[in-house]
Short mmCIF file of C-alpha atoms and ligand atoms in Angstrom, two decimals:
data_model
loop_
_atom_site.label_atom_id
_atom_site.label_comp_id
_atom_site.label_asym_id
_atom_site.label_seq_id
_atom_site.Cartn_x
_atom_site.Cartn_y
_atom_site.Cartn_z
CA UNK A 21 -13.52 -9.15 27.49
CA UNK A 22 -11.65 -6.72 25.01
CA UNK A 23 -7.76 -6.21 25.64
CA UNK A 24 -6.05 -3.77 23.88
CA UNK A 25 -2.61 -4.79 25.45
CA UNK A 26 0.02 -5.86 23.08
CA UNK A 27 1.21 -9.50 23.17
CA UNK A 28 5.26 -9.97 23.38
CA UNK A 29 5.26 -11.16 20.05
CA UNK A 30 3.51 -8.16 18.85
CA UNK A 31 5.45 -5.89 20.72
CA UNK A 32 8.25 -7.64 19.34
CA UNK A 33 7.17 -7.16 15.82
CA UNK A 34 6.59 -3.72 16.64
CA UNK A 35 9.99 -2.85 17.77
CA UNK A 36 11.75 -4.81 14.96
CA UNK A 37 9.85 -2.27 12.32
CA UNK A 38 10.38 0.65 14.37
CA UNK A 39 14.23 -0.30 14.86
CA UNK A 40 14.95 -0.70 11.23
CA UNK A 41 12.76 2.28 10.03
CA UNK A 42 15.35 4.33 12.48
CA UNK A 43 18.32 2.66 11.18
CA UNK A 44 17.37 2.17 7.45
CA UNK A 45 14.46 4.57 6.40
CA UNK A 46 14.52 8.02 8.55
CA UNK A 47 18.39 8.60 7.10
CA UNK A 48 17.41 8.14 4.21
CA UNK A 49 14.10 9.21 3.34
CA UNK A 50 15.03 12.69 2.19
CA UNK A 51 17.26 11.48 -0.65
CA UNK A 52 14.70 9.25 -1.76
CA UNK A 53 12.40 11.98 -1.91
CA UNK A 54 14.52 14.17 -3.87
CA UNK A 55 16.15 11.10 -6.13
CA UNK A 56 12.60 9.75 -6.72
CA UNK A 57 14.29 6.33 -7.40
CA UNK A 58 13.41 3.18 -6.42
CA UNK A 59 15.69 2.33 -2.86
CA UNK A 60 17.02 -1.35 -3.66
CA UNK A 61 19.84 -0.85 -1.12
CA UNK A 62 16.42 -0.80 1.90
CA UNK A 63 14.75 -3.05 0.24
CA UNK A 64 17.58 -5.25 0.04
CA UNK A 65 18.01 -4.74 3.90
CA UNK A 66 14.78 -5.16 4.81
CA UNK A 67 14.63 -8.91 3.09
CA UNK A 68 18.30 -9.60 4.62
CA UNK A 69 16.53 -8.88 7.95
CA UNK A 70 13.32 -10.15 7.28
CA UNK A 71 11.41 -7.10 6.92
CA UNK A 72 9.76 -8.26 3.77
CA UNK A 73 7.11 -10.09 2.75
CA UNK A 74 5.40 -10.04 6.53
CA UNK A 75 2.32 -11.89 5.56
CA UNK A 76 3.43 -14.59 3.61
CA UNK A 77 3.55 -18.08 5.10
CA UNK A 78 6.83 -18.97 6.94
CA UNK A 79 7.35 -22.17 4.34
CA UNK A 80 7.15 -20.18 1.91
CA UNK A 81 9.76 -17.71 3.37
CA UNK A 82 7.51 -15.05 4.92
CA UNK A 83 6.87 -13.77 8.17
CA UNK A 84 3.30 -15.51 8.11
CA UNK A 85 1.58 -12.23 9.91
CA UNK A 86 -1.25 -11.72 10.47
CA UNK A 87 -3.15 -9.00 8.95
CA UNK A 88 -3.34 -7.66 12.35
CA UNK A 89 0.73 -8.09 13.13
CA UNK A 90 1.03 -6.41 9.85
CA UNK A 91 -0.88 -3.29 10.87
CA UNK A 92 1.86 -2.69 13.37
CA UNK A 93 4.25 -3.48 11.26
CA UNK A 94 2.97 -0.88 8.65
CA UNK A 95 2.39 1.67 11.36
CA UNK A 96 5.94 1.67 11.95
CA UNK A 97 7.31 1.74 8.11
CA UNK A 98 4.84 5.08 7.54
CA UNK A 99 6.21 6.86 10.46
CA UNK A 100 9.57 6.86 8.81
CA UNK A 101 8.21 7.99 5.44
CA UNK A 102 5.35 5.94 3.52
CA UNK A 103 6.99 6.15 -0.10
CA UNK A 104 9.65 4.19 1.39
CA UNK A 105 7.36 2.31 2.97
CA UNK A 106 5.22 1.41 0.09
CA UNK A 107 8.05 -0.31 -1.58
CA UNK A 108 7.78 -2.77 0.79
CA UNK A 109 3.94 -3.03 1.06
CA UNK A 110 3.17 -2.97 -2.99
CA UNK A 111 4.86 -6.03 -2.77
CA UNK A 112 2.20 -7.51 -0.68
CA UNK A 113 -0.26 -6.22 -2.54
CA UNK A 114 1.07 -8.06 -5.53
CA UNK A 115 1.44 -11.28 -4.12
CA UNK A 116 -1.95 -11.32 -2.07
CA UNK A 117 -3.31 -12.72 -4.77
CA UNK A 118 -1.10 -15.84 -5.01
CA UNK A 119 -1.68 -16.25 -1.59
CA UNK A 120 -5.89 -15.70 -2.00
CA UNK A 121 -5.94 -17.82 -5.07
CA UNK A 122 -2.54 -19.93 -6.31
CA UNK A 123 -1.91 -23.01 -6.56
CA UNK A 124 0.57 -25.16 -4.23
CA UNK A 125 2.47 -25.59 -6.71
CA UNK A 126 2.44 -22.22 -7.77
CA UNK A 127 2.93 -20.31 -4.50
CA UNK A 128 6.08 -22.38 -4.07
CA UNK A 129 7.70 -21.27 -7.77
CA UNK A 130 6.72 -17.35 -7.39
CA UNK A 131 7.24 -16.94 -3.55
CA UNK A 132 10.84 -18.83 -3.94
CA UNK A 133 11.34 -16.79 -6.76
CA UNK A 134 10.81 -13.44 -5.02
CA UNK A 135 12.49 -14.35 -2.05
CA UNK A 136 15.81 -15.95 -3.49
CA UNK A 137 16.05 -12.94 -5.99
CA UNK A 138 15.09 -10.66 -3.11
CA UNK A 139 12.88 -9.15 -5.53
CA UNK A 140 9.58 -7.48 -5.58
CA UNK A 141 6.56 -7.44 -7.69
CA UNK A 142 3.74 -5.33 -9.45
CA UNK A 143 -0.09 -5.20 -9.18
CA UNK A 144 -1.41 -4.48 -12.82
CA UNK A 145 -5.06 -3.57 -12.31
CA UNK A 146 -5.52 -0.09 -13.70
CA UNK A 147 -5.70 1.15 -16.87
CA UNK A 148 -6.30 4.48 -19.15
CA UNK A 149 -9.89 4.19 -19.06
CA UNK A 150 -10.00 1.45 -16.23
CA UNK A 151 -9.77 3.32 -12.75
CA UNK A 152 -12.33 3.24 -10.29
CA UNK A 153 -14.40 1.71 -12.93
CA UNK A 154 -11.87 -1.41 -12.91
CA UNK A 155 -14.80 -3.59 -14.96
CA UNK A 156 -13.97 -1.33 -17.38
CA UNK A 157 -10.50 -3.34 -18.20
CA UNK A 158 -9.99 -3.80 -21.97
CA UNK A 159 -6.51 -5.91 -21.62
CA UNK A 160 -6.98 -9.17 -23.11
CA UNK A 161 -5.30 -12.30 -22.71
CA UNK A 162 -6.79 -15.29 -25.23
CA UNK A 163 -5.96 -18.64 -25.01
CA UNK A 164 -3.79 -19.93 -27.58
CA UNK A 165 -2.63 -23.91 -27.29
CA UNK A 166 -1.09 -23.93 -24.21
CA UNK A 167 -0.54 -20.13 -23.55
CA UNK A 168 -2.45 -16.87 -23.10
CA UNK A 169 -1.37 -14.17 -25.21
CA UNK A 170 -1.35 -11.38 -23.19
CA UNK A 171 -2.26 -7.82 -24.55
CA UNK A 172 -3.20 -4.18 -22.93
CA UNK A 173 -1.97 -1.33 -21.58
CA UNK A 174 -1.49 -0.61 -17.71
CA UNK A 175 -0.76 2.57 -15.92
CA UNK A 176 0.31 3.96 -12.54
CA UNK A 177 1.95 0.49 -11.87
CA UNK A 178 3.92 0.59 -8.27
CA UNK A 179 7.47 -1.14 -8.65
CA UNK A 180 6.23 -1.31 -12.35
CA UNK A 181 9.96 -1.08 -13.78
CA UNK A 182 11.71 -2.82 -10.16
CA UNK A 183 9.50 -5.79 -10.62
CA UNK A 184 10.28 -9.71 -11.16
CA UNK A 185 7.01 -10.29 -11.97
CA UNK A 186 3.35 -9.05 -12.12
CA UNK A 187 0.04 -9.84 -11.08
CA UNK A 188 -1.89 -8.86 -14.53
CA UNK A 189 -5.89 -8.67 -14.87
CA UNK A 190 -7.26 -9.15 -18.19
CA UNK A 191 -10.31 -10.72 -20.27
CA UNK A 192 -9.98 -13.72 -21.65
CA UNK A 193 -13.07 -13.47 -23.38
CA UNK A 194 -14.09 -10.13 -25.35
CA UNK A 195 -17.96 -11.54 -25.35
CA UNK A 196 -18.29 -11.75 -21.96
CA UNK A 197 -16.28 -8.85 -21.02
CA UNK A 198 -15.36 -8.07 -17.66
CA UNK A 199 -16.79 -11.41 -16.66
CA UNK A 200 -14.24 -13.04 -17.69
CA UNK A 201 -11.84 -11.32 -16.08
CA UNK A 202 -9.01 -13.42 -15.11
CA UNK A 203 -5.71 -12.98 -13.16
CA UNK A 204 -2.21 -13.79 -14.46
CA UNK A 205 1.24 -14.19 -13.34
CA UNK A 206 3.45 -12.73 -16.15
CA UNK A 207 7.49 -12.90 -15.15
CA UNK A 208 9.25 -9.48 -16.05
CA UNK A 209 11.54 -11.07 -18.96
CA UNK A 210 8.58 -12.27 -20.86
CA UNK A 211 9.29 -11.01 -24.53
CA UNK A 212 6.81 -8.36 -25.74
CA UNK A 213 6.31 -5.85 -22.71
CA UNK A 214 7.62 -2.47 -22.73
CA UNK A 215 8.01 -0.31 -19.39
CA UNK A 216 7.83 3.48 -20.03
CA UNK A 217 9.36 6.28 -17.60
CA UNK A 218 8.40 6.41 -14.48
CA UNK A 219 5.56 9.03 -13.18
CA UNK A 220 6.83 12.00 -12.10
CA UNK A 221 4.52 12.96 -8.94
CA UNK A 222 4.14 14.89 -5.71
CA UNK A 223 4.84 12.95 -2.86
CA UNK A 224 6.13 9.31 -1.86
CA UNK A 225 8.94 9.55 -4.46
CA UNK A 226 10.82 6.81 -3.26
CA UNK A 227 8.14 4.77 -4.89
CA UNK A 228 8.17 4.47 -8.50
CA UNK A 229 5.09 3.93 -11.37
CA UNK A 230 4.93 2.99 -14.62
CA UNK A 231 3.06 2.38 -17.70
CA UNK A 232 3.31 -0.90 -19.01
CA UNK A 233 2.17 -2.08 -22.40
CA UNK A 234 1.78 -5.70 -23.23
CA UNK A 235 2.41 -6.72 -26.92
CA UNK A 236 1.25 -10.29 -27.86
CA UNK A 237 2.87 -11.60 -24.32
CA UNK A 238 2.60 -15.07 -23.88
CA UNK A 239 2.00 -16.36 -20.71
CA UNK A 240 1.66 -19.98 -19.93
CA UNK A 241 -1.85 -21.59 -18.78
CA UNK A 242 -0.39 -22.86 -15.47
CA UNK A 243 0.47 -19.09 -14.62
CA UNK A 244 -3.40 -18.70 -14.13
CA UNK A 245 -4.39 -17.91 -10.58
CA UNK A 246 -7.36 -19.48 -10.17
CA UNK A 247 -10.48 -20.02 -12.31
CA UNK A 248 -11.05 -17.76 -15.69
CA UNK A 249 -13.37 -15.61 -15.03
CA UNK A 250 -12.69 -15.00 -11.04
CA UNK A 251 -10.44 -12.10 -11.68
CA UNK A 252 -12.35 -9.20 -10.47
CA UNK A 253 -13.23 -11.08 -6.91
CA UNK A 254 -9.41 -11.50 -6.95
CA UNK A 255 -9.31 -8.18 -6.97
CA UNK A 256 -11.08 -7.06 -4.66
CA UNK A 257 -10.64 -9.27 -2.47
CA UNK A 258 -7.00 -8.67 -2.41
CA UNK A 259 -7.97 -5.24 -1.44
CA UNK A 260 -9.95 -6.17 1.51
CA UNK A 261 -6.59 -7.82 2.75
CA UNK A 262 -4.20 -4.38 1.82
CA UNK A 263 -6.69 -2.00 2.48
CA UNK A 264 -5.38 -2.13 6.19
CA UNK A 265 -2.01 -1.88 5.39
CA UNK A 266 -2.94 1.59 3.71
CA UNK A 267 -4.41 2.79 6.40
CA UNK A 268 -1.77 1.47 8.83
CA UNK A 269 0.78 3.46 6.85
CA UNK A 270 -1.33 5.83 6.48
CA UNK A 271 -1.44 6.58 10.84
CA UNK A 272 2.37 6.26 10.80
CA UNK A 273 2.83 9.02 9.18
CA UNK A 274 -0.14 11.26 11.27
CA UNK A 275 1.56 9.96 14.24
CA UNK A 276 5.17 11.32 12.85
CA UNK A 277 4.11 14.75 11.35
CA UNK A 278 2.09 14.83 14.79
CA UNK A 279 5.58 14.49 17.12
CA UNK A 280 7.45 16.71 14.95
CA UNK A 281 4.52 19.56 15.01
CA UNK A 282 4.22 19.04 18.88
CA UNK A 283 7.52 19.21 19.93
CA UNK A 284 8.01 22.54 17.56
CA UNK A 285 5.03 24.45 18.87
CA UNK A 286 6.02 23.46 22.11
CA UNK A 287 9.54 25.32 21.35
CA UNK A 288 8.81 28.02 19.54
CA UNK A 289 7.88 31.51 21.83
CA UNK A 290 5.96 34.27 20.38
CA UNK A 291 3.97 37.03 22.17
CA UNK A 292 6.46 35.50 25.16
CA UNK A 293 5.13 31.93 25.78
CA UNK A 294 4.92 28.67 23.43
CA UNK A 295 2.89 28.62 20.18
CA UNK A 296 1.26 25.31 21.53
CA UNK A 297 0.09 27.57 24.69
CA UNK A 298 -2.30 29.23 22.70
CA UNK A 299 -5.55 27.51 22.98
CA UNK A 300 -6.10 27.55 19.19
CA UNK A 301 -2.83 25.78 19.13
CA UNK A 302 -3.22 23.14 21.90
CA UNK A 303 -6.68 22.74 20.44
CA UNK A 304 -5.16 21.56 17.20
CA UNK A 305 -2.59 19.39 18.90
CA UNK A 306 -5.61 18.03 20.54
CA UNK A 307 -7.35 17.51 17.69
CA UNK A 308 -5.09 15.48 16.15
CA UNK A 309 -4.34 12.85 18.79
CA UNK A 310 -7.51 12.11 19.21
CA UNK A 311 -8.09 11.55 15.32
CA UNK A 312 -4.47 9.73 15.01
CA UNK A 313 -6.18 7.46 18.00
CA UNK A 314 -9.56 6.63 16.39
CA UNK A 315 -7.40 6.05 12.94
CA UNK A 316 -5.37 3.58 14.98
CA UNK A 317 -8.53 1.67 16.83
CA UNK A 318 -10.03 1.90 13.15
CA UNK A 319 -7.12 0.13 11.88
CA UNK A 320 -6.48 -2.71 14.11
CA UNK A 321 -10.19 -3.50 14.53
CA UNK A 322 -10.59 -4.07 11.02
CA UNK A 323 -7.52 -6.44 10.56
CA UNK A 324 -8.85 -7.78 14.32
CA UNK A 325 -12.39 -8.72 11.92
CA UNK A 326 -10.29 -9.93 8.89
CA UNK A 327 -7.80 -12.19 10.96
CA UNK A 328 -10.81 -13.24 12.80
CA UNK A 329 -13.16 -14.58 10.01
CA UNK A 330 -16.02 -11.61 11.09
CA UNK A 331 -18.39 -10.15 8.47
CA UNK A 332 -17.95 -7.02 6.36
CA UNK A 333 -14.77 -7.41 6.00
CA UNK A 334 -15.21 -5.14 2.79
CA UNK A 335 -17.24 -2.10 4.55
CA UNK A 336 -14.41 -2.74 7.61
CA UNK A 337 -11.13 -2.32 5.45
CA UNK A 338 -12.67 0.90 3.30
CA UNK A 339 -13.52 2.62 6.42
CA UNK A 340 -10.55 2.17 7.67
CA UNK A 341 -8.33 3.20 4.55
CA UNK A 342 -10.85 6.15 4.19
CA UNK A 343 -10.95 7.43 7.83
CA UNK A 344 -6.61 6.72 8.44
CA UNK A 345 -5.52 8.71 5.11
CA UNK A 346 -8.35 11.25 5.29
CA UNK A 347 -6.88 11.77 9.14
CA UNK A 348 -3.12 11.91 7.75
CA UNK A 349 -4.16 14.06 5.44
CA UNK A 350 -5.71 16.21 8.01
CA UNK A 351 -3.40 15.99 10.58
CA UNK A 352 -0.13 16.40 8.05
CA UNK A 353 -1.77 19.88 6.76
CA UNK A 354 -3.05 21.00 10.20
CA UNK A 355 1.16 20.60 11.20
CA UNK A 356 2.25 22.22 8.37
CA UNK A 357 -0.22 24.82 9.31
CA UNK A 358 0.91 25.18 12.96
CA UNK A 359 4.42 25.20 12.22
CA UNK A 360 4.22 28.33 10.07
CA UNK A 361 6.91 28.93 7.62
CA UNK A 362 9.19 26.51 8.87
CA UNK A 363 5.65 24.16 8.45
CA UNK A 364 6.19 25.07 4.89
CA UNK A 365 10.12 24.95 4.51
CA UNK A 366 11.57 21.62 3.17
CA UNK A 367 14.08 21.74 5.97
CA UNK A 368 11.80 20.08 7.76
CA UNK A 369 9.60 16.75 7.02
CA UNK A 370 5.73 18.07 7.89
CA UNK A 371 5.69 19.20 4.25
CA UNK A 372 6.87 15.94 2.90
CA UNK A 373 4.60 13.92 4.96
CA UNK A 374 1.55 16.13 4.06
CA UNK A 375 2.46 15.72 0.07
CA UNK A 376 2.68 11.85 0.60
CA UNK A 377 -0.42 11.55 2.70
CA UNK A 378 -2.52 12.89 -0.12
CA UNK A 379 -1.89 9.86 -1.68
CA UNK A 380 -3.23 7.44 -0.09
CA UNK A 381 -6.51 8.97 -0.01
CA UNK A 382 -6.15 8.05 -3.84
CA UNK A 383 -4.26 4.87 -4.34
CA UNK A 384 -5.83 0.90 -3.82
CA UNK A 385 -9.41 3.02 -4.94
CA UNK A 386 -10.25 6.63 -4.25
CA UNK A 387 -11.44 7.40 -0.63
CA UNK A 388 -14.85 7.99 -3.15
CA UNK A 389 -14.51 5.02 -3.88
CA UNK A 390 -14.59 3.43 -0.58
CA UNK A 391 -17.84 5.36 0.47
CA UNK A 392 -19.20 3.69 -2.71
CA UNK A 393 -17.89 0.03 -0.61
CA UNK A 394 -19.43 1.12 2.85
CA UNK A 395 -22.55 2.32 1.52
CA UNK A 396 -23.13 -0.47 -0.74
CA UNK A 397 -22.10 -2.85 2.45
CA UNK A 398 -24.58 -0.81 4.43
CA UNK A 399 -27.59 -1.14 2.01
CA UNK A 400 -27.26 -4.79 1.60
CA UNK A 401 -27.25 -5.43 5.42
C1 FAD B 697 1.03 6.77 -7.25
C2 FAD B 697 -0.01 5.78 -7.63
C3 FAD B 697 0.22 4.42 -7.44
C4 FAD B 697 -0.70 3.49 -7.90
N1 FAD B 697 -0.39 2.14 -7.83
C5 FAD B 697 -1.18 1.26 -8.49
C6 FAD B 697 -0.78 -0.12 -8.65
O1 FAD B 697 0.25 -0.55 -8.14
N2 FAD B 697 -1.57 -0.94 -9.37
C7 FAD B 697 -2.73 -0.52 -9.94
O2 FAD B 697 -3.39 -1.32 -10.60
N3 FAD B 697 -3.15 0.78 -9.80
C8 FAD B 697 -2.40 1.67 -9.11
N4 FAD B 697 -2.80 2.98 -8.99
C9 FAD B 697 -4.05 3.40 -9.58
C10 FAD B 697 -5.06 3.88 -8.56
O3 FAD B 697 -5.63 2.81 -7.86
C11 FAD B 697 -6.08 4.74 -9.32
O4 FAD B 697 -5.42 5.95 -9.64
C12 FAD B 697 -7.34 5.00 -8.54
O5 FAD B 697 -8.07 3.82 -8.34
C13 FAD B 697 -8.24 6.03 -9.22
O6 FAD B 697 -8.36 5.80 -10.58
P1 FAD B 697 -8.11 7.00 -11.61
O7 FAD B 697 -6.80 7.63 -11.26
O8 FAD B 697 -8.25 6.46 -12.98
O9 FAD B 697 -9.22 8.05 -11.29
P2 FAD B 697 -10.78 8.08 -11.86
O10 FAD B 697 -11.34 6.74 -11.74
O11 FAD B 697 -10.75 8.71 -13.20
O12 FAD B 697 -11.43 9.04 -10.83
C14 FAD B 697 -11.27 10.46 -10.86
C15 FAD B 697 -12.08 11.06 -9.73
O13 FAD B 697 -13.46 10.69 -9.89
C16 FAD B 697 -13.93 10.07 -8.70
N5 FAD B 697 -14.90 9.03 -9.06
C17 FAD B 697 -14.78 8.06 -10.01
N6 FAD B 697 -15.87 7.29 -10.03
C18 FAD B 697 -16.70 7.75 -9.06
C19 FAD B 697 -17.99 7.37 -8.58
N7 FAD B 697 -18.65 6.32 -9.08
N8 FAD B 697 -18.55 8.08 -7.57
C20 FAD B 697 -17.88 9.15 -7.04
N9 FAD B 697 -16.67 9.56 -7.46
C21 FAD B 697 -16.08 8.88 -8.45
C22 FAD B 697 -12.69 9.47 -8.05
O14 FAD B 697 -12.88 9.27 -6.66
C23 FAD B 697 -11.67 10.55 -8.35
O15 FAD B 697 -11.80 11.59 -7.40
C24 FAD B 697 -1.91 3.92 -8.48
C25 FAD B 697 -2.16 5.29 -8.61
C26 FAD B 697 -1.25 6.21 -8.21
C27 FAD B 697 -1.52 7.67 -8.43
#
């Protein structure tokens, strides 16, 4: 038997989201936009009222959700604005892989770190010739006595210059290249990096990227996350954990551009009656509930198979990051386009929301990218 009713605790998680994206994130999503500056006084509020760090484990000062309870959580977050939004959820994605691979010992000293600094970190993956081709990393970090010495250059780094620390993936051993690529935990004050100016970029402003260069950065062995050498399955499978939290964000923000467009065309009269009375209008409209829908069902059916222990759980998350932001995408430009010039206007948000939608058809791998997961899911089953 399938129920797609909401249990009180996840309507309750649902409403706490949706109440402080009204309180803390729809005021003040415009300035971020224009300020394109990283919003410490929300992300402040959202760990004083635990809106942070949703799936890490309640010991360790989380909200221990899972992936599916973060969905909704994410959901909500994107509907106020998803550069905002990201803030919070980069930080996940940097710590998923303490939480896939450290220690005991280690989860306790980063997670207590992060939470009594009510700080957030970085996920240092890509690099200038390292995108989608992310075997292609050339930072190194050799073993020296008892430390690593850490060097490379990273770019597009989320909370790059706002973080405490970052999650850094680099070779340990030239020979063996990307097979021995190994994850690191490298605190922000370490001597030898160097954060340049942020990216300057077209939508979700409030977040903020960086290139960071590592100069003969010594990190200690026992900030290893697991073995040397298991730092590219630490990578991706940290993605198959965030991948759903794109795409969560990712129907937030269909759903809002959505409710803004219908509500407008439902307003506006030409040729005497309401724009959305025209049947290429309410065609549209219903268009894009039924997409925002199947984005949704997408969504929570994937984090449903992850929480769950199912198969595929690589082929489930990439369709669902691919199908939610390639629907935002759609449905963002499809409002802009039945709103006209105001559609257009920055006095109102559909334009914002279709500039930060195109994003996450790009970010945590290219929506290419994630065809290139599926298919390679599909011809192995
Ligand atoms: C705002 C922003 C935030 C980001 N945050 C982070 C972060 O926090 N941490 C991090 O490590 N990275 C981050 N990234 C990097 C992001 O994941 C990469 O930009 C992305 O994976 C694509 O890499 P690339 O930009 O180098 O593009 P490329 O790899 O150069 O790709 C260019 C184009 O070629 C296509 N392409 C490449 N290979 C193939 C193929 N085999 N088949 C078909 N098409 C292909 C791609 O889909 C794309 O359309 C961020 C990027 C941005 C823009």
């Amino acid at each position: 038997m399938v129920s797609f009713e909401l249990s009180a605790r996840q309507l309750e998680i649902r409403e706490k989201y949706r109440d402080f994206t009204q309180r803390w994130i729809v005021p003040n999503r415009l300035k971020y936009d224009e300020l394109e500056k990283f919003p410490w006084e929300i992300v402040k509020a959202a760990y004083e009222e635990g809106i942070m760090n949703g799936p890490i484990p309640e010991k360790h000062g989380g909200n221990g959700y899972s992936l599916f309870e973060g969905a909704l959580a994410s959901e909500e977050l994107g509907a106020g604005c998803i550069g905002i939004g990201i803030c919070i959820d980069a930080n996940t994605l940097a710590l998923t892989p303490l939480l896939l691979a450290a220690n005991e010992e280690q989860q306790k000293r980063f997670f207590d770190r992060i939470r009594e600094q009510k700080a957030v970190a970085a996920y240092c993956l890509t690099e200038p010739n390292a995108g989608s081709d992310v075997q292609g990393i050339k930072s190194t970090a050799i073993r020296k006595g008892d430390v690593y010495v850490l060097n490379g250059h990273k770019r597009f780094i989320t909370n790059g210059e706002a973080a405490s620390f970052m999650t850094v993936f680099a070779q340990t051993d030239p020979e063996k290249g990307s097979r021995s690529l190994t994850a690191l935990v490298v605190p922000a004050e370490s001597p030898g990096i160097e954060i340049k100016p942020r990216l300057r970029k077209m939508g979700q402003r409030a977040s903020v990227q960086n290139e960071i260069l590592f100069h003969d950065v010594e990190v200690p062995l026992s900030n290893r996350l697991g073995e040397e050498g298991h730092g590219f399955l630490i990578a991706m499978r940290t993605f198959d954990r965030t991948r759903t939290g794109v795409a969560a964000l990712s129907v937030g923000n269909a759903r809002a551009a959505y409710e803004i467009a219908k509500e407008w065309t439902q307003n506006r009269i030409q040729f005497g009656k309401p724009i959305a009375a025209n049947q290429a209008i309410g065609f549209m409209l219903a268009d894009l509930a039924t997409h925002i829908e199947a984005a949704r069902l997408i969504t929570w059916y994937a984090a449903w198979a992850y929480d769950n222990g199912k198969k595929n759980l690589s082929k489930l998350s990439a369709m669902s990051k691919l199908f939610a932001s390639d629907v935002a995408m759609r449905v963002t430009t499809d409002a802009v386009q039945a709103m006209g010039g105001d559609g257009y206007s920055r006095d109102f948000l559909v334009e914002k929301m279709m500039r930060d939608a195109k994003l996450c058809q790009i970010y945590e791998g290219t929506n290419q990218i994630q065809r290139l997961v599926i298919s390679k899911s599909i011809m192995k089953e």
